[in-house]
PDB file of C-alpha atoms in Angstrom:
ATOM      1  CA  MET A   1       0.000   0.000   0.000  1.00  0.00           C
ATOM      2  CA  ARG A   2       2.871   2.298   0.766  1.00  0.00           C
ATOM      3  CA  GLY A   3       4.118   2.058  -2.857  1.00  0.00           C
ATOM      4  CA  TRP A   4       0.796   3.354  -4.183  1.00  0.00           C
ATOM      5  CA  VAL A   5       0.904   6.418  -1.918  1.00  0.00           C
ATOM      6  CA  VAL A   6       4.391   7.311  -3.146  1.00  0.00           C
ATOM      7  CA  PHE A   7       3.283   6.788  -6.748  1.00  0.00           C
ATOM      8  CA  LEU A   8       0.157   8.978  -6.216  1.00  0.00           C
ATOM      9  CA  TRP A   9       2.244  11.817  -4.720  1.00  0.00           C
ATOM     10  CA  ALA A  10       4.760  11.545  -7.541  1.00  0.00           C
ATOM     11  CA  ALA A  11       1.943  11.682 -10.151  1.00  0.00           C
ATOM     12  CA  ILE A  12       0.403  14.757  -8.486  1.00  0.00           C
ATOM     13  CA  ALA A  13       3.800  16.486  -8.287  1.00  0.00           C
ATOM     14  CA  THR A  14       4.437  15.694 -11.976  1.00  0.00           C
ATOM     15  CA  ILE A  15       1.082  17.142 -13.049  1.00  0.00           C
ATOM     16  CA  ILE A  16       1.671  20.297 -10.978  1.00  0.00           C
ATOM     17  CA  LEU A  17       5.186  20.774 -12.398  1.00  0.00           C
ATOM     18  CA  ILE A  18       3.929  20.323 -15.979  1.00  0.00           C
ATOM     19  CA  ALA A  19       1.076  22.836 -15.421  1.00  0.00           C
ATOM     20  CA  VAL A  20       3.458  25.384 -13.864  1.00  0.00           C
ATOM     21  CA  GLY A  21       5.915  24.891 -16.742  1.00  0.00           C
ATOM     22  CA  ILE A  22       3.235  25.407 -19.395  1.00  0.00           C
ATOM     23  CA  PHE A  23       1.834  28.456 -17.575  1.00  0.00           C
ATOM     24  CA  GLY A  24       5.329  29.948 -17.107  1.00  0.00           C
ATOM     25  CA  THR A  25       6.188  29.414 -20.773  1.00  0.00           C
ATOM     26  CA  LEU A  26       2.962  31.095 -21.905  1.00  0.00           C
ATOM     27  CA  MET A  27       3.670  34.051 -19.606  1.00  0.00           C
ATOM     28  CA  LEU A  28       7.213  34.436 -20.934  1.00  0.00           C
ATOM     29  CA  GLN A  29       5.915  34.374 -24.520  1.00  0.00           C
ATOM     30  CA  GLY A  30       3.389  37.097 -23.703  1.00  0.00           C
ATOM     31  CA  ARG A  31       0.349  34.953 -24.418  1.00  0.00           C
ATOM     32  CA  ILE A  32      -0.967  35.326 -20.852  1.00  0.00           C
ATOM     33  CA  GLU A  33      -1.010  38.482 -18.744  1.00  0.00           C
ATOM     34  CA  LEU A  34      -1.568  38.189 -15.006  1.00  0.00           C
ATOM     35  CA  PHE A  35      -2.739  41.780 -14.638  1.00  0.00           C
ATOM     36  CA  PRO A  36      -3.986  43.011 -18.037  1.00  0.00           C
ATOM     37  CA  THR A  37      -4.460  46.717 -18.500  1.00  0.00           C
ATOM     38  CA  PRO A  38      -8.112  47.547 -19.025  1.00  0.00           C
ATOM     39  CA  GLU A  39      -9.176  48.572 -22.520  1.00  0.00           C
ATOM     40  CA  PRO A  40      -9.916  52.288 -22.671  1.00  0.00           C
ATOM     41  CA  THR A  41     -13.571  52.955 -23.249  1.00  0.00           C
ATOM     42  CA  PRO A  42     -14.215  54.999 -26.373  1.00  0.00           C
ATOM     43  CA  THR A  43     -15.492  58.458 -25.616  1.00  0.00           C
ATOM     44  CA  GLN A  44     -18.627  59.570 -27.338  1.00  0.00           C
ATOM     45  CA  THR A  45     -18.109  62.594 -29.527  1.00  0.00           C
ATOM     46  CA  ALA A  46     -21.001  64.962 -29.671  1.00  0.00           C
ATOM     47  CA  GLU A  47     -22.780  64.937 -32.997  1.00  0.00           C
ATOM     48  CA  VAL A  48     -22.712  68.366 -34.609  1.00  0.00           C
ATOM     49  CA  ALA A  49     -26.189  69.520 -35.607  1.00  0.00           C
ATOM     50  CA  PRO A  50     -26.539  71.111 -39.052  1.00  0.00           C
ATOM     51  CA  VAL A  51     -27.089  74.866 -39.084  1.00  0.00           C
ATOM     52  CA  VAL A  52     -27.990  76.901 -42.172  1.00  0.00           C
ATOM     53  CA  ASP A  53     -25.763  79.977 -41.791  1.00  0.00           C
ATOM     54  CA  PRO A  54     -25.978  82.441 -44.700  1.00  0.00           C
ATOM     55  CA  THR A  55     -23.249  84.617 -43.140  1.00  0.00           C
ATOM     56  CA  PHE A  56     -20.702  82.307 -44.793  1.00  0.00           C
ATOM     57  CA  SER A  57     -19.417  83.016 -48.278  1.00  0.00           C
ATOM     58  CA  VAL A  58     -19.801  80.045 -50.609  1.00  0.00           C
ATOM     59  CA  ASN A  59     -17.523  79.082 -53.510  1.00  0.00           C
ATOM     60  CA  ILE A  60     -19.012  76.568 -55.930  1.00  0.00           C
ATOM     61  CA  LEU A  61     -16.635  74.712 -58.241  1.00  0.00           C
ATOM     62  CA  ASN A  62     -17.969  72.493 -61.019  1.00  0.00           C
ATOM     63  CA  ALA A  63     -15.507  69.592 -61.247  1.00  0.00           C
ATOM     64  CA  THR A  64     -17.488  67.716 -63.896  1.00  0.00           C
ATOM     65  CA  PRO A  65     -17.628  67.894 -67.700  1.00  0.00           C
ATOM     66  CA  GLU A  66     -21.315  68.907 -67.561  1.00  0.00           C
ATOM     67  CA  GLU A  67     -21.848  72.644 -68.109  1.00  0.00           C
ATOM     68  CA  GLY A  68     -24.135  74.760 -65.917  1.00  0.00           C
ATOM     69  CA  LEU A  69     -24.057  72.717 -62.714  1.00  0.00           C
ATOM     70  CA  ALA A  70     -22.301  75.483 -60.748  1.00  0.00           C
ATOM     71  CA  THR A  71     -24.950  78.025 -61.774  1.00  0.00           C
ATOM     72  CA  GLN A  72     -27.767  75.638 -60.841  1.00  0.00           C
ATOM     73  CA  MET A  73     -26.125  75.010 -57.471  1.00  0.00           C
ATOM     74  CA  LYS A  74     -25.711  78.771 -56.949  1.00  0.00           C
ATOM     75  CA  ASP A  75     -29.435  79.270 -57.577  1.00  0.00           C
ATOM     76  CA  THR A  76     -30.228  76.606 -54.953  1.00  0.00           C
ATOM     77  CA  VAL A  77     -27.931  78.213 -52.364  1.00  0.00           C
ATOM     78  CA  VAL A  78     -29.257  81.737 -53.013  1.00  0.00           C
ATOM     79  CA  ALA A  79     -32.836  80.439 -52.726  1.00  0.00           C
ATOM     80  CA  ALA A  80     -31.923  79.074 -49.268  1.00  0.00           C
ATOM     81  CA  GLY A  81     -31.082  82.553 -47.964  1.00  0.00           C
ATOM     82  CA  TRP A  82     -27.553  83.424 -49.086  1.00  0.00           C
ATOM     83  CA  SER A  83     -27.081  86.738 -50.863  1.00  0.00           C
ATOM     84  CA  ALA A  84     -26.114  86.433 -54.519  1.00  0.00           C
ATOM     85  CA  ASP A  85     -22.970  88.478 -53.790  1.00  0.00           C
ATOM     86  CA  ALA A  86     -21.797  85.903 -51.217  1.00  0.00           C
ATOM     87  CA  VAL A  87     -22.001  82.958 -53.630  1.00  0.00           C
ATOM     88  CA  LEU A  88     -19.438  82.534 -56.426  1.00  0.00           C
ATOM     89  CA  ALA A  89     -19.912  79.829 -59.074  1.00  0.00           C
ATOM     90  CA  SER A  90     -17.132  78.766 -61.443  1.00  0.00           C
ATOM     91  CA  GLY A  91     -15.398  75.826 -63.024  1.00  0.00           C
ATOM     92  CA  ALA A  92     -12.762  73.725 -61.326  1.00  0.00           C
ATOM     93  CA  GLY A  93      -9.373  72.672 -62.637  1.00  0.00           C
ATOM     94  CA  THR A  94     -10.587  69.099 -63.121  1.00  0.00           C
ATOM     95  CA  THR A  95     -13.618  67.396 -64.628  1.00  0.00           C
ATOM     96  CA  ASP A  96     -13.471  64.004 -62.942  1.00  0.00           C
ATOM     97  CA  PHE A  97     -14.091  64.699 -59.250  1.00  0.00           C
ATOM     98  CA  PRO A  98     -16.061  61.668 -57.986  1.00  0.00           C
ATOM     99  CA  THR A  99     -18.278  62.890 -55.115  1.00  0.00           C
ATOM    100  CA  THR A 100     -19.783  66.285 -54.329  1.00  0.00           C
ATOM    101  CA  THR A 101     -17.994  67.572 -51.224  1.00  0.00           C
ATOM    102  CA  ILE A 102     -18.271  70.660 -49.036  1.00  0.00           C
ATOM    103  CA  TYR A 103     -14.979  71.876 -47.594  1.00  0.00           C
ATOM    104  CA  TYR A 104     -14.749  74.027 -44.465  1.00  0.00           C
ATOM    105  CA  GLY A 105     -11.727  75.586 -42.791  1.00  0.00           C
ATOM    106  CA  ALA A 106     -12.203  75.256 -39.010  1.00  0.00           C
ATOM    107  CA  ALA A 107     -13.882  72.809 -36.645  1.00  0.00           C
ATOM    108  CA  ALA A 108     -16.310  75.543 -35.605  1.00  0.00           C
ATOM    109  CA  ASP A 109     -17.580  75.681 -39.212  1.00  0.00           C
ATOM    110  CA  GLU A 110     -18.680  72.027 -39.330  1.00  0.00           C
ATOM    111  CA  ALA A 111     -22.305  72.807 -38.388  1.00  0.00           C
ATOM    112  CA  ALA A 112     -22.548  75.358 -41.206  1.00  0.00           C
ATOM    113  CA  ALA A 113     -21.045  72.859 -43.676  1.00  0.00           C
ATOM    114  CA  LYS A 114     -23.596  70.228 -42.641  1.00  0.00           C
ATOM    115  CA  GLY A 115     -26.384  72.777 -42.981  1.00  0.00           C
ATOM    116  CA  LEU A 116     -25.221  73.690 -46.480  1.00  0.00           C
ATOM    117  CA  ALA A 117     -25.059  69.985 -47.352  1.00  0.00           C
ATOM    118  CA  GLU A 118     -28.726  69.670 -46.387  1.00  0.00           C
ATOM    119  CA  VAL A 119     -29.599  72.735 -48.481  1.00  0.00           C
ATOM    120  CA  ILE A 120     -28.066  71.234 -51.640  1.00  0.00           C
ATOM    121  CA  GLY A 121     -29.583  67.795 -51.100  1.00  0.00           C
ATOM    122  CA  GLY A 122     -26.661  66.034 -49.462  1.00  0.00           C
ATOM    123  CA  ALA A 123     -22.897  66.011 -49.855  1.00  0.00           C
ATOM    124  CA  GLU A 124     -19.823  64.793 -48.054  1.00  0.00           C
ATOM    125  CA  ILE A 125     -18.124  67.308 -45.778  1.00  0.00           C
ATOM    126  CA  GLU A 126     -14.430  67.613 -45.035  1.00  0.00           C
ATOM    127  CA  MET A 127     -12.267  70.010 -43.074  1.00  0.00           C
ATOM    128  CA  THR A 128      -9.276  71.403 -44.967  1.00  0.00           C
ATOM    129  CA  GLU A 129      -7.378  74.656 -45.262  1.00  0.00           C
ATOM    130  CA  VAL A 130      -6.859  74.234 -49.016  1.00  0.00           C
ATOM    131  CA  TYR A 131      -9.807  76.418 -50.015  1.00  0.00           C
ATOM    132  CA  GLN A 132      -9.372  79.058 -47.317  1.00  0.00           C
ATOM    133  CA  PRO A 133      -8.101  82.489 -48.426  1.00  0.00           C
ATOM    134  CA  VAL A 134      -4.419  83.007 -47.659  1.00  0.00           C
ATOM    135  CA  ASP A 135      -4.837  86.707 -46.922  1.00  0.00           C
ATOM    136  CA  ASP A 136      -7.700  86.133 -44.427  1.00  0.00           C
ATOM    137  CA  PRO A 137      -7.482  82.760 -42.641  1.00  0.00           C
ATOM    138  CA  GLU A 138     -10.381  83.772 -40.360  1.00  0.00           C
ATOM    139  CA  ALA A 139     -12.778  84.257 -43.297  1.00  0.00           C
ATOM    140  CA  LYS A 140     -16.069  82.375 -43.073  1.00  0.00           C
ATOM    141  CA  LEU A 141     -15.934  80.407 -46.308  1.00  0.00           C
ATOM    142  CA  LEU A 142     -17.449  77.131 -47.457  1.00  0.00           C
ATOM    143  CA  THR A 143     -16.466  75.556 -50.778  1.00  0.00           C
ATOM    144  CA  ILE A 144     -18.677  73.147 -52.693  1.00  0.00           C
ATOM    145  CA  VAL A 145     -16.875  70.988 -55.258  1.00  0.00           C
ATOM    146  CA  ILE A 146     -19.510  69.420 -57.498  1.00  0.00           C
ATOM    147  CA  GLY A 147     -18.662  65.833 -58.348  1.00  0.00           C
ATOM    148  CA  LEU A 148     -19.667  63.339 -60.988  1.00  0.00           C
ATOM    149  CA  ASP A 149     -22.413  62.070 -58.677  1.00  0.00           C
ATOM    150  CA  ARG A 150     -24.426  65.202 -59.631  1.00  0.00           C
ATOM    151  CA  THR A 151     -24.192  64.788 -63.406  1.00  0.00           C
ATOM    152  CA  ALA A 152     -27.067  63.609 -65.610  1.00  0.00           C
ATOM    153  CA  ASN A 153     -25.208  60.367 -66.357  1.00  0.00           C
ATOM    154  CA  PRO A 154     -23.093  59.536 -63.300  1.00  0.00           C
ATOM    155  CA  PRO A 155     -20.470  56.875 -63.959  1.00  0.00           C
ATOM    156  CA  SER A 156     -21.399  53.401 -62.759  1.00  0.00           C
ATOM    157  CA  PRO A 157     -18.877  51.445 -60.731  1.00  0.00           C
ATOM    158  CA  SER A 158     -17.045  49.096 -63.069  1.00  0.00           C
ATOM    159  CA  ALA A 159     -17.080  45.401 -62.366  1.00  0.00           C
ATOM    160  CA  THR A 160     -13.427  45.068 -63.320  1.00  0.00           C
ATOM    161  CA  GLY A 161     -12.532  48.029 -61.116  1.00  0.00           C
TER     162      GLY A 161
END
């Protein structure tokens, strides 16, 4: 009987040593952390509500091959409350811009850009300093670049893409 007790203790010690060895190896390899750092919870950013603000000047650039879109867009913006003097419509340097986008220069202008997007029937908005006047960086200016999505025959996505 005494032989079985020694064998049982030896088997238990072997199992414990194997478990500790496996656990230690996994810890050294970085697969197990004893005290993991908690994942930071994402903070909710407040959604900016659209505001129609006709105090902004609006540049409209037609970046499509279709003529007259900038003038049509200007008429829509003026009808929404902007003065005709504050809205400038012209052609862009390209004719293959994919999606109509409204560019604004400062984070505080995002609500006005969203409001203008609603006025024109939807558009992407993006913050950039590219379209802001160099001589007056504090100017209240929004720029609409009309894309191919507003043309009479918008391009369809190709299957071979």
